Amino acid sequence: MNFDFAQLISQLKGNKYRRIGSGSCRNVYDLENGYVVKVAKDVRGILQNQIEHKSYLTHKSVFFAEVAAISENYRYLIMVKAKRITDIRIVLRYYKVKSFDELMKNPLLEEDLENHNIGSGDLKRASSWGIVNDVPVLIDYGLNQSTYNKYYRNKLFGRFRRLNYTS
Ligand SMILES: Nc1ncnc2c1ncn2[C@@H]1O[C@H](COP(=O)(O)OP(=O)(O)O)[C@@H](O)[C@H]1O
Ligand SMILES: [Mg+2]
């Protein structure tokens, strides 16, 4: 998908879009067209945008929310908008499994996670999931082992240079 990131950035600067979420390293804005943009706050957000994009391009399972585009510098990632999930049991029920561990044994999902070294720990959280077209899918799947080890394991929170829209 060809996407006009220059226009998007100028609209973000003009506060055209509502912020609907914020995680440890990305802000999420509603584009009001069925998609959101995830804006990296720092280097960790850039890495997670990159991994989400790459994982989506090569995915084989049904669990990854669609990534429609990414900017050249990886700061901006366009993802399908999902409805919030507050209880992981909604996911388990939909996929007809009794536990999260059983869900993680899905061979295609295992393969997708292994291909990009994505740890399953975070995926247990209901907030890593959302509902798209009545189907629960992962919306926060960009944290791989090397990013985790480098930036999260030692809890170096708040030590990263904040990015602004132009950098
Ligand atoms: N595709 C999406 N649709 C709707 N809301 C989303 C989507 N992706 C993320 N969000 C919201 O934004 C928050 C932060 O996004 P997330 O991907 O978790 O960022 P981080 O990597 O910083 O944790 C999420 O907890 C969720 O509430
Ligand atoms: Mg998150």
PDB file of C-alpha atoms in Angstrom, residues 43-44 47-48 51 142-153:
ATOM      1  CA  VAL A  43      14.318   3.756  19.474  1.00  0.00           C
ATOM      2  CA  ARG A  44      12.328   0.953  21.070  1.00  0.00           C
ATOM      3  CA  LEU A  47      12.381  -1.523  16.531  1.00  0.00           C
ATOM      4  CA  GLN A  48       8.885  -2.732  17.420  1.00  0.00           C
ATOM      5  CA  ILE A  51       9.382  -6.231  13.762  1.00  0.00           C
ATOM      6  CA  GLY A 142       6.666  -6.331  17.843  1.00  0.00           C
ATOM      7  CA  LEU A 143       8.731  -7.143  20.907  1.00  0.00           C
ATOM      8  CA  ASN A 144      11.395  -9.668  19.989  1.00  0.00           C
ATOM      9  CA  GLN A 145      13.989 -11.244  22.213  1.00  0.00           C
ATOM     10  CA  SER A 146      16.865  -9.017  21.167  1.00  0.00           C
ATOM     11  CA  THR A 147      14.909  -5.776  21.713  1.00  0.00           C
ATOM     12  CA  TYR A 148      13.700  -7.094  25.040  1.00  0.00           C
ATOM     13  CA  ASN A 149      17.190  -8.048  26.193  1.00  0.00           C
ATOM     14  CA  LYS A 150      18.699  -4.806  25.028  1.00  0.00           C
ATOM     15  CA  TYR A 151      16.063  -2.325  26.197  1.00  0.00           C
ATOM     16  CA  TYR A 152      13.616  -3.876  28.632  1.00  0.00           C
ATOM     17  CA  ARG A 153      15.310  -6.561  30.688  1.00  0.00           C
TER      18      ARG A 153
END
